[in-house]
Coordinates of C-alpha atoms and ligand atoms in Angstrom, one line a residue:
M1 CA -22.9 82.8 3.2
K2 CA -26.0 84.6 2.3
G3 CA -28.8 82.2 1.2
K4 CA -26.7 79.1 1.9
K5 CA -27.9 76.1 3.8
I6 CA -25.5 74.8 6.4
V7 CA -25.9 71.5 8.2
L8 CA -24.1 71.8 11.5
G9 CA -23.2 68.5 13.0
V10 CA -22.5 68.5 16.8
T11 CA -20.9 65.6 18.5
G12 CA -20.3 64.8 22.1
G13 CA -17.3 66.8 23.4
I14 CA -17.0 69.5 25.9
A15 CA -16.5 72.0 23.0
A16 CA -20.1 71.3 21.9
Y17 CA -21.1 74.6 23.7
K18 CA -18.9 76.5 21.2
A19 CA -21.1 75.1 18.4
A20 CA -23.8 77.5 19.6
E21 CA -21.6 80.5 18.9
L22 CA -20.7 79.0 15.5
A23 CA -24.4 78.6 14.6
R24 CA -25.1 82.2 15.6
E25 CA -22.3 83.5 13.5
C26 CA -23.4 81.5 10.4
I27 CA -26.9 82.9 10.8
K28 CA -25.5 86.4 11.3
R29 CA -23.8 86.1 7.9
G30 CA -27.0 85.1 6.2
A31 CA -27.0 81.3 6.2
A32 CA -29.8 79.0 7.2
V33 CA -28.5 76.5 9.8
H34 CA -29.9 73.0 10.5
V35 CA -28.4 71.2 13.4
I36 CA -28.0 67.5 13.8
M37 CA -26.6 66.3 17.2
T38 CA -25.4 63.0 18.2
R39 CA -27.0 61.5 21.3
N40 CA -23.8 62.2 23.3
A41 CA -23.8 65.9 22.2
T42 CA -27.1 66.3 23.9
E43 CA -25.4 65.4 27.2
F44 CA -23.4 68.7 26.8
V45 CA -25.8 71.1 25.2
T46 CA -29.6 70.7 24.8
P47 CA -31.2 70.6 21.4
L48 CA -33.4 73.5 22.5
T49 CA -30.3 75.9 22.5
F50 CA -29.8 75.2 18.9
Q51 CA -33.4 75.2 18.0
T52 CA -33.8 78.7 19.6
L53 CA -30.7 80.0 17.9
T54 CA -31.4 78.6 14.4
G55 CA -35.2 78.8 14.4
N56 CA -35.1 75.2 12.8
P57 CA -35.9 71.9 14.5
V58 CA -32.9 70.0 15.7
S59 CA -32.5 66.4 14.6
V60 CA -31.0 63.9 17.0
D61 CA -31.3 60.2 16.2
T62 CA -32.4 58.2 13.2
F63 CA -34.4 55.7 15.2
Q64 CA -36.9 58.2 16.4
L65 CA -37.8 59.2 12.9
T66 CA -41.0 58.6 11.1
G67 CA -40.7 57.9 7.4
E68 CA -41.6 61.5 6.6
W69 CA -38.8 62.8 8.8
E70 CA -36.4 60.3 7.3
I71 CA -37.1 61.6 3.8
G72 CA -36.7 65.2 5.2
H73 CA -33.3 64.5 6.5
I74 CA -32.1 62.9 3.2
S75 CA -33.4 66.0 1.4
L76 CA -31.4 68.1 3.9
A77 CA -28.3 66.1 3.0
E78 CA -29.1 66.8 -0.7
S79 CA -30.0 70.5 -0.3
A80 CA -27.1 71.4 2.0
H81 CA -24.4 73.7 0.5
L82 CA -22.0 72.7 3.4
V83 CA -21.9 70.0 6.1
L84 CA -19.9 71.4 9.0
L85 CA -18.9 69.2 11.9
A86 CA -18.0 71.1 15.0
P87 CA -16.8 69.7 17.3
A88 CA -16.0 66.4 15.8
T89 CA -14.8 63.7 18.1
A90 CA -12.3 60.9 17.3
N91 CA -15.2 58.6 17.3
V92 CA -17.2 60.4 14.6
I93 CA -14.1 60.9 12.4
G94 CA -13.3 57.2 12.6
K95 CA -16.9 56.2 11.8
I96 CA -17.0 58.4 8.7
A97 CA -13.6 57.3 7.6
G98 CA -14.7 53.7 8.1
G99 CA -18.0 54.2 6.1
I100 CA -20.1 53.7 9.1
A101 CA -23.5 55.4 9.1
D102 CA -25.4 54.3 12.3
D103 CA -27.0 57.6 13.4
L104 CA -28.5 60.6 11.7
L105 CA -25.3 62.6 11.6
T106 CA -23.1 60.0 10.0
T107 CA -26.0 59.0 7.6
T108 CA -26.3 62.6 6.5
V109 CA -22.5 62.8 6.0
M110 CA -22.7 59.7 3.9
A111 CA -25.7 60.8 1.9
T112 CA -24.5 64.4 1.0
R113 CA -22.7 65.6 -2.1
A114 CA -22.1 68.9 -0.4
P115 CA -18.5 69.7 0.8
V116 CA -17.8 68.4 4.3
L117 CA -15.7 70.5 6.7
I118 CA -14.6 68.9 9.9
C119 CA -13.4 70.6 13.1
P120 CA -11.9 68.1 15.4
A121 CA -11.7 68.6 19.2
M122 CA -10.4 66.0 21.6
N123 CA -7.8 65.1 24.2
V124 CA -4.2 65.8 23.1
N125 CA -3.2 62.1 23.0
M126 CA -6.2 61.2 21.0
Y127 CA -5.5 63.9 18.6
S128 CA -2.0 62.7 18.0
N129 CA -3.1 59.0 17.9
P130 CA -1.9 57.5 14.6
I131 CA -5.3 55.9 14.1
V132 CA -7.0 59.4 14.3
R133 CA -4.4 60.9 12.1
E134 CA -4.7 58.1 9.6
N135 CA -8.5 58.5 9.5
M136 CA -8.1 62.3 9.0
E137 CA -5.5 61.8 6.2
K138 CA -7.8 59.2 4.5
L139 CA -10.8 61.6 4.6
A140 CA -8.7 64.6 3.4
A141 CA -7.5 62.5 0.5
K142 CA -11.1 62.1 -0.4
G143 CA -11.8 65.8 -0.4
V144 CA -13.0 66.3 3.2
R145 CA -11.6 69.5 4.6
F146 CA -10.3 70.0 8.2
V147 CA -9.8 72.9 10.4
E148 CA -7.0 71.6 12.5
A149 CA -7.5 71.8 16.3
G150 CA -5.6 74.5 18.1
Y151 CA -3.1 74.6 21.0
G152 CA -4.1 75.3 24.5
E153 CA -5.5 74.1 27.8
L154 CA -7.8 71.2 27.3
A155 CA -10.8 70.1 29.4
C156 CA -8.8 67.2 30.7
K157 CA -6.4 69.7 32.3
T158 CA -3.6 68.9 29.9
E159 CA -2.1 71.3 27.4
G160 CA -1.5 70.7 23.8
Y161 CA -3.2 70.4 20.4
G162 CA -6.9 69.3 20.6
R163 CA -8.9 72.4 21.3
L164 CA -11.6 73.3 18.8
A165 CA -10.1 75.8 16.3
C166 CA -11.1 79.4 16.8
L167 CA -14.4 80.7 15.5
E168 CA -12.7 83.0 13.0
D169 CA -10.7 80.2 11.5
I170 CA -13.7 78.0 11.1
M171 CA -15.8 80.7 9.6
E172 CA -13.1 81.6 7.2
D173 CA -12.7 78.0 5.9
A174 CA -16.5 77.7 5.6
E175 CA -16.7 81.1 3.7
D176 CA -13.9 79.9 1.5
I177 CA -15.7 76.6 0.6
L178 CA -18.9 78.4 -0.1
T179 CA -17.4 81.0 -2.5
A180 CA -17.4 80.4 -6.3
K181 CA -13.8 80.2 -7.5
D182 CA -13.8 82.6 -10.4
L183 CA -10.3 84.1 -9.9
V184 CA -8.3 80.9 -10.0
G185 CA -5.1 81.6 -12.0
Q186 CA -5.1 85.3 -11.0
H187 CA -2.5 86.8 -8.7
V188 CA -4.1 89.8 -6.9
L189 CA -1.7 92.4 -5.3
V190 CA -3.6 94.5 -2.8
T191 CA -2.4 97.5 -0.9
A192 CA -4.2 98.6 2.3
G193 CA -4.0 100.8 5.3
P194 CA -2.4 104.1 6.0
T195 CA 1.3 104.9 5.6
R196 CA 3.4 106.5 8.4
E197 CA 5.8 109.2 7.6
A198 CA 8.2 109.6 10.5
F199 CA 10.1 112.8 11.4
D200 CA 11.8 111.7 14.5
P201 CA 12.1 108.3 16.4
V202 CA 8.7 108.8 18.1
R203 CA 6.5 110.8 15.8
F204 CA 5.0 110.4 12.4
I205 CA 2.3 111.9 10.1
T206 CA -0.5 109.5 9.1
N207 CA -4.2 109.4 8.2
Y208 CA -7.5 107.8 9.4
S209 CA -7.3 104.7 7.2
T210 CA -7.8 101.4 9.2
G211 CA -7.1 99.0 6.3
K212 CA -10.5 97.4 6.5
M213 CA -11.5 97.9 2.9
G214 CA -8.2 96.6 1.6
Y215 CA -8.2 93.6 3.9
A216 CA -11.7 92.8 2.8
V217 CA -10.6 92.9 -0.9
A218 CA -7.6 90.6 -0.1
V219 CA -9.7 88.0 1.8
A220 CA -12.4 88.0 -0.8
A221 CA -9.9 87.5 -3.7
K222 CA -8.4 84.6 -1.7
R223 CA -11.9 83.1 -1.2
R224 CA -12.5 83.3 -5.0
G225 CA -9.4 81.3 -5.7
A226 CA -6.8 83.9 -6.5
K227 CA -3.2 84.0 -5.1
V228 CA -3.1 87.1 -3.0
T229 CA -0.3 89.4 -1.8
L230 CA -1.3 92.0 0.7
V231 CA 1.1 95.0 1.1
S232 CA -0.2 96.6 4.3
G233 CA 0.6 99.8 6.1
P234 CA 0.4 99.7 9.9
T235 CA -3.1 98.5 11.0
S236 CA -4.6 96.9 14.0
L237 CA -6.2 94.1 12.0
P238 CA -5.2 90.5 12.3
Q239 CA -3.0 89.1 9.5
P240 CA -5.4 87.2 7.2
R241 CA -4.6 83.5 6.7
G242 CA -3.7 82.1 3.3
I243 CA -2.4 85.3 2.0
R244 CA 1.2 86.5 1.4
F245 CA 1.5 89.4 3.8
V246 CA 4.1 92.1 3.4
P247 CA 4.1 94.7 6.2
V248 CA 5.4 98.2 5.4
S249 CA 5.4 101.5 7.1
S250 CA 6.2 104.5 4.8
A251 CA 5.0 105.3 1.4
R252 CA 8.5 104.7 0.0
E253 CA 8.5 101.2 1.6
M254 CA 5.1 100.6 0.2
R255 CA 6.3 101.6 -3.3
D256 CA 9.3 99.2 -3.1
A257 CA 7.1 96.4 -1.9
V258 CA 4.6 97.0 -4.8
M259 CA 7.3 97.2 -7.4
S260 CA 9.0 94.0 -6.3
N261 CA 5.7 92.1 -6.2
L262 CA 4.4 93.6 -9.4
P263 CA 6.0 91.1 -11.9
E264 CA 3.8 88.1 -10.7
A265 CA 0.6 90.2 -10.3
S266 CA -2.2 90.1 -12.8
V267 CA -4.5 92.3 -10.9
V268 CA -3.5 95.3 -8.6
V269 CA -6.0 96.8 -6.2
K270 CA -4.6 100.0 -4.6
S271 CA -6.9 100.7 -1.6
A272 CA -4.1 102.0 0.6
A273 CA -4.4 105.6 1.8
V274 CA -0.9 106.6 0.8
A275 CA 0.5 109.9 2.4
D276 CA 1.1 112.2 -0.6
Y277 CA 3.8 114.1 1.4
R278 CA 6.4 113.3 4.0
P279 CA 8.5 115.5 6.3
A280 CA 11.6 116.5 4.4
G281 CA 14.0 115.7 7.1
F282 CA 14.3 113.0 9.9
S283 CA 15.8 113.9 13.2
E284 CA 17.7 110.8 14.6
S285 CA 17.1 112.1 18.1
K286 CA 13.8 113.1 19.5
I287 CA 12.9 116.7 18.7
K288 CA 12.7 118.7 22.0
K289 CA 10.0 121.3 22.4
T290 CA 10.8 125.0 22.5
E291 CA 8.7 128.1 22.9
R292 CA 8.9 128.7 19.2
P293 CA 6.6 127.2 16.6
L294 CA 7.9 124.0 15.0
E295 CA 8.1 124.3 11.2
F296 CA 9.0 121.8 8.7
T297 CA 8.8 121.3 5.0
L298 CA 6.9 118.4 3.5
E299 CA 8.1 116.8 0.3
R300 CA 6.3 114.7 -2.3
N301 CA 6.1 111.0 -1.8
P302 CA 6.1 108.7 -4.9
D303 CA 2.7 108.3 -6.5
I304 CA 2.6 104.5 -6.5
I305 CA -0.5 103.9 -8.6
A306 CA 0.7 106.4 -11.3
E307 CA 4.0 104.5 -11.5
V308 CA 2.2 101.2 -11.8
G309 CA -0.1 102.7 -14.4
K310 CA 2.9 103.5 -16.7
I311 CA 4.2 100.0 -16.7
K312 CA 1.2 97.8 -16.0
G313 CA 0.9 96.1 -19.4
D314 CA -2.1 93.8 -19.5
R315 CA -2.6 93.9 -15.7
I316 CA -5.9 95.1 -14.4
L317 CA -5.4 98.2 -12.2
V318 CA -8.0 99.3 -9.7
G319 CA -7.7 102.5 -7.7
F320 CA -9.7 104.2 -5.0
A321 CA -10.5 107.9 -4.8
V322 CA -11.4 109.3 -1.5
E323 CA -13.1 112.7 -2.0
T324 CA -15.2 115.2 -0.1
D325 CA -16.5 117.0 -3.2
N326 CA -16.9 116.6 -7.0
L327 CA -16.7 112.9 -6.5
V328 CA -17.2 111.6 -10.0
G329 CA -15.3 114.5 -11.7
Y330 CA -12.1 114.0 -9.6
A331 CA -12.3 110.2 -9.6
T332 CA -12.7 110.0 -13.4
K333 CA -9.7 112.4 -13.9
K334 CA -7.6 110.2 -11.6
M335 CA -8.6 107.0 -13.4
K336 CA -7.6 108.4 -16.8
E337 CA -4.4 110.3 -15.7
K338 CA -3.1 107.2 -13.8
N339 CA -4.1 104.6 -16.4
M340 CA -6.5 102.7 -14.1
D341 CA -9.1 100.3 -15.4
L342 CA -11.5 100.8 -12.6
I343 CA -11.8 103.4 -9.8
V344 CA -13.8 103.0 -6.7
A345 CA -15.1 106.4 -5.7
N346 CA -15.7 107.1 -2.1
D347 CA -17.5 110.2 -0.9
I348 CA -16.4 110.2 2.8
T349 CA -18.8 112.9 3.8
Q350 CA -21.8 110.4 3.6
P351 CA -22.8 108.7 6.8
G352 CA -21.7 105.0 6.7
A353 CA -18.9 105.7 4.1
G354 CA -15.2 105.9 4.4
F355 CA -12.5 105.0 6.9
A356 CA -12.9 103.0 10.1
G357 CA -16.5 101.7 9.9
E358 CA -17.7 98.3 8.7
T359 CA -19.7 99.8 5.8
N360 CA -19.0 101.8 2.8
I361 CA -20.9 103.7 0.0
V362 CA -19.1 103.7 -3.3
K363 CA -19.4 104.2 -7.1
I364 CA -17.3 101.9 -9.4
L365 CA -16.4 103.9 -12.4
D366 CA -14.9 102.4 -15.6
R367 CA -13.0 103.5 -18.6
E368 CA -16.1 103.3 -20.9
G369 CA -17.8 106.0 -18.7
G370 CA -19.9 103.5 -16.8
S371 CA -20.9 104.2 -13.2
E372 CA -22.2 101.5 -10.9
D373 CA -23.7 103.2 -7.7
L374 CA -23.7 100.8 -4.8
P375 CA -25.9 101.4 -1.7
L376 CA -24.6 101.4 1.8
M377 CA -22.9 98.0 2.1
D378 CA -20.7 95.9 4.3
K379 CA -17.1 96.3 3.2
M380 CA -16.8 92.5 2.4
D381 CA -19.8 92.9 0.1
V382 CA -18.2 96.0 -1.6
A383 CA -15.0 94.0 -2.0
H384 CA -16.9 91.2 -3.8
R385 CA -18.7 93.8 -6.1
I386 CA -15.3 95.2 -7.0
L387 CA -14.0 91.7 -7.7
D388 CA -17.1 90.9 -9.8
R389 CA -16.0 93.7 -12.1
V390 CA -12.4 92.5 -12.0
A391 CA -13.5 89.0 -13.0
E392 CA -15.5 90.4 -15.8
L393 CA -12.5 92.3 -17.1
V394 CA -10.3 89.2 -16.7
G395 CA -12.9 87.2 -18.8
K396 CA -12.9 89.9 -21.5
R397 CA -9.1 89.9 -21.7
E398 CA -8.8 86.3 -21.8
G399 CA -11.5 86.1 -24.6
A400 CA -9.6 88.7 -26.6
A401 CA -6.3 86.9 -26.2
R402 CA -7.9 83.6 -27.4
A403 CA -9.4 85.5 -30.4
R404 CA -6.0 86.9 -31.3
K405 CA -4.4 83.4 -31.2
R406 CA -7.0 82.0 -33.6
Ligands
LIG501 N1 -2.1 106.6 -4.4 C1 -0.8 106.0 -4.6 N2 0.2 106.7 -4.2 C2 0.1 108.0 -3.6 C3 -1.2 108.5 -3.5 C4 -2.2 107.8 -3.9 O1 -0.7 104.9 -5.1 N3 1.2 108.7 -3.3 C5 -3.3 105.8 -4.8 C6 -4.2 105.4 -3.7 O2 -3.9 104.1 -3.2 C7 -5.6 105.3 -4.5 C8 -5.4 106.4 -5.6 O3 -4.0 106.6 -5.7 O4 -5.8 104.2 -5.1 C9 -6.0 107.8 -5.4 O5 -5.7 108.3 -4.1 P1 -6.1 109.7 -3.6 O6 -5.3 110.1 -2.4 O7 -7.6 109.8 -3.6 O8 -5.7 110.5 -4.9 P2 -4.5 111.4 -5.3 O9 -4.2 111.0 -6.7 O10 -3.3 111.3 -4.3 O11 -5.1 112.9 -5.4 P3 -5.4 113.9 -4.3 O12 -4.8 113.5 -3.0 O13 -5.0 115.2 -4.9 O14 -7.0 113.9 -4.2

C-alpha cells in the first residue's frame, strides 16, 4: 500500500465508526487516504474524526463545492489507486448499480477508472433482498469487487449476514487489488513454521519458528497472482484466505505433503524450520518420571529440500539458512549442495532478525555469486523482495524457453 492513494467512501450506517479504524490501518501501511462521506454518514461519525486521522480534508457534498473544489475532486477520482466503500449501504450500492451520481461519493465512483472495492453493511433482510443481490451481481459483473458482509449480531438486534466484513479481510482484498500481478500462471508451494517431533502422547521436540516469514511469502505470492499451496507446521497464525492450506505436524508429514504437492508447483519456497532429528522411538503411553536421567536417541529426519533439489527439474527452488556464524559461507554451501536457485540467509544473532518478530534482516544469495543485502525490514517486505527475485528468474526461464522454441 506504500505510496498509494485510497479514496475511502463512508456511507450512512452504524458501521461508519469502523471506517475510522480502516482509515488508520491504510495509513499505517503507507497509503494516503482521502475520505468522502455521504450526508447521512456524518450523522454517525463527524468529518473531523477522519480529517484528524488522515491529515486530509474530508469531502461531504457536491453542492457545497466551489468550481475549484469540483475540479479537485475529479482529479481525486483520477489519481486514486483504489476507491474503497466501507460501509456501503443498500442505497449507495443501488445508486451506483443504477448509474446515479447525485452526490460527491457517487460522482467520484462514476468518474474513477481506479478499481472499486465495496464493503456492504446493512440489516440482514436488506442484505438478502433480491434487489440488493441483483445490484451487487450487476456491479460484480462489471469488475467491481465486494468484500461480503459477515455473520453476527446486527445493530437492529437481529442476527445474520449484514455486518461489515472484518478489518483483516477488507485490508487483504485492498492489498490484493493494489499489488501488481507478476506471478500469474505460477504455482508457489511454500512451507512454513516449525515441525513437532513427538516422543509420547503429550510431549514433543520443536523449535522457535512462528511461521511468520513463510506465511508472509505465501500471502505475498497470492497477492501477486500466483496459486499458492501452504504446507504449514503448527503455528498460532490464522489460516490465510485464498490459499490452499495443508496443515502438518512432523517433518515426515511435511515431506509427504511437499512431495504430493510438488508435481503442480513451479516455484518452491522452503521457509519451514524443519527439525533435523526426531526421537528414535515413540511411547504409546505417557512416559512417567523416575529418579534416573531420561535418555533417548535422536535419528535423522528426511532433508526435504535436498530431496526436492534432486528432482526439481525447471522449478525454482528457494531455501532459507538460519545461522549464528559464517552466514554467507554456510548458506552458499547449502544452496549448492541442495541444488537451490536462491537462498535467503538469516543471521539470527542480529537484533530484529529471525524467529518470532515482525521484522527480519536477510541476504539473498544466488547461484551466480550475487548477494543482495537487505536492511531491517518488515517480513512482508522481505517476502516481496524474495518474490521479486523469483519473478526475475521466472522471466529469464520463460525467455530461454521461448528462444529454444524458435
Ligand atoms: N530443510 C529441509 N529439511 C530438513 C532441514 C532443513 O527441507 N530436514 C530446509 C529448510 O526449510 C531450509 C533449508 O533446508 O530452507 C536450510 O535449513 P537449515 O536448518 O538452516 O539447514 P540444514 O541444511 O538443516 O543445515 P544445518 O542444520 O546443519 O545448519
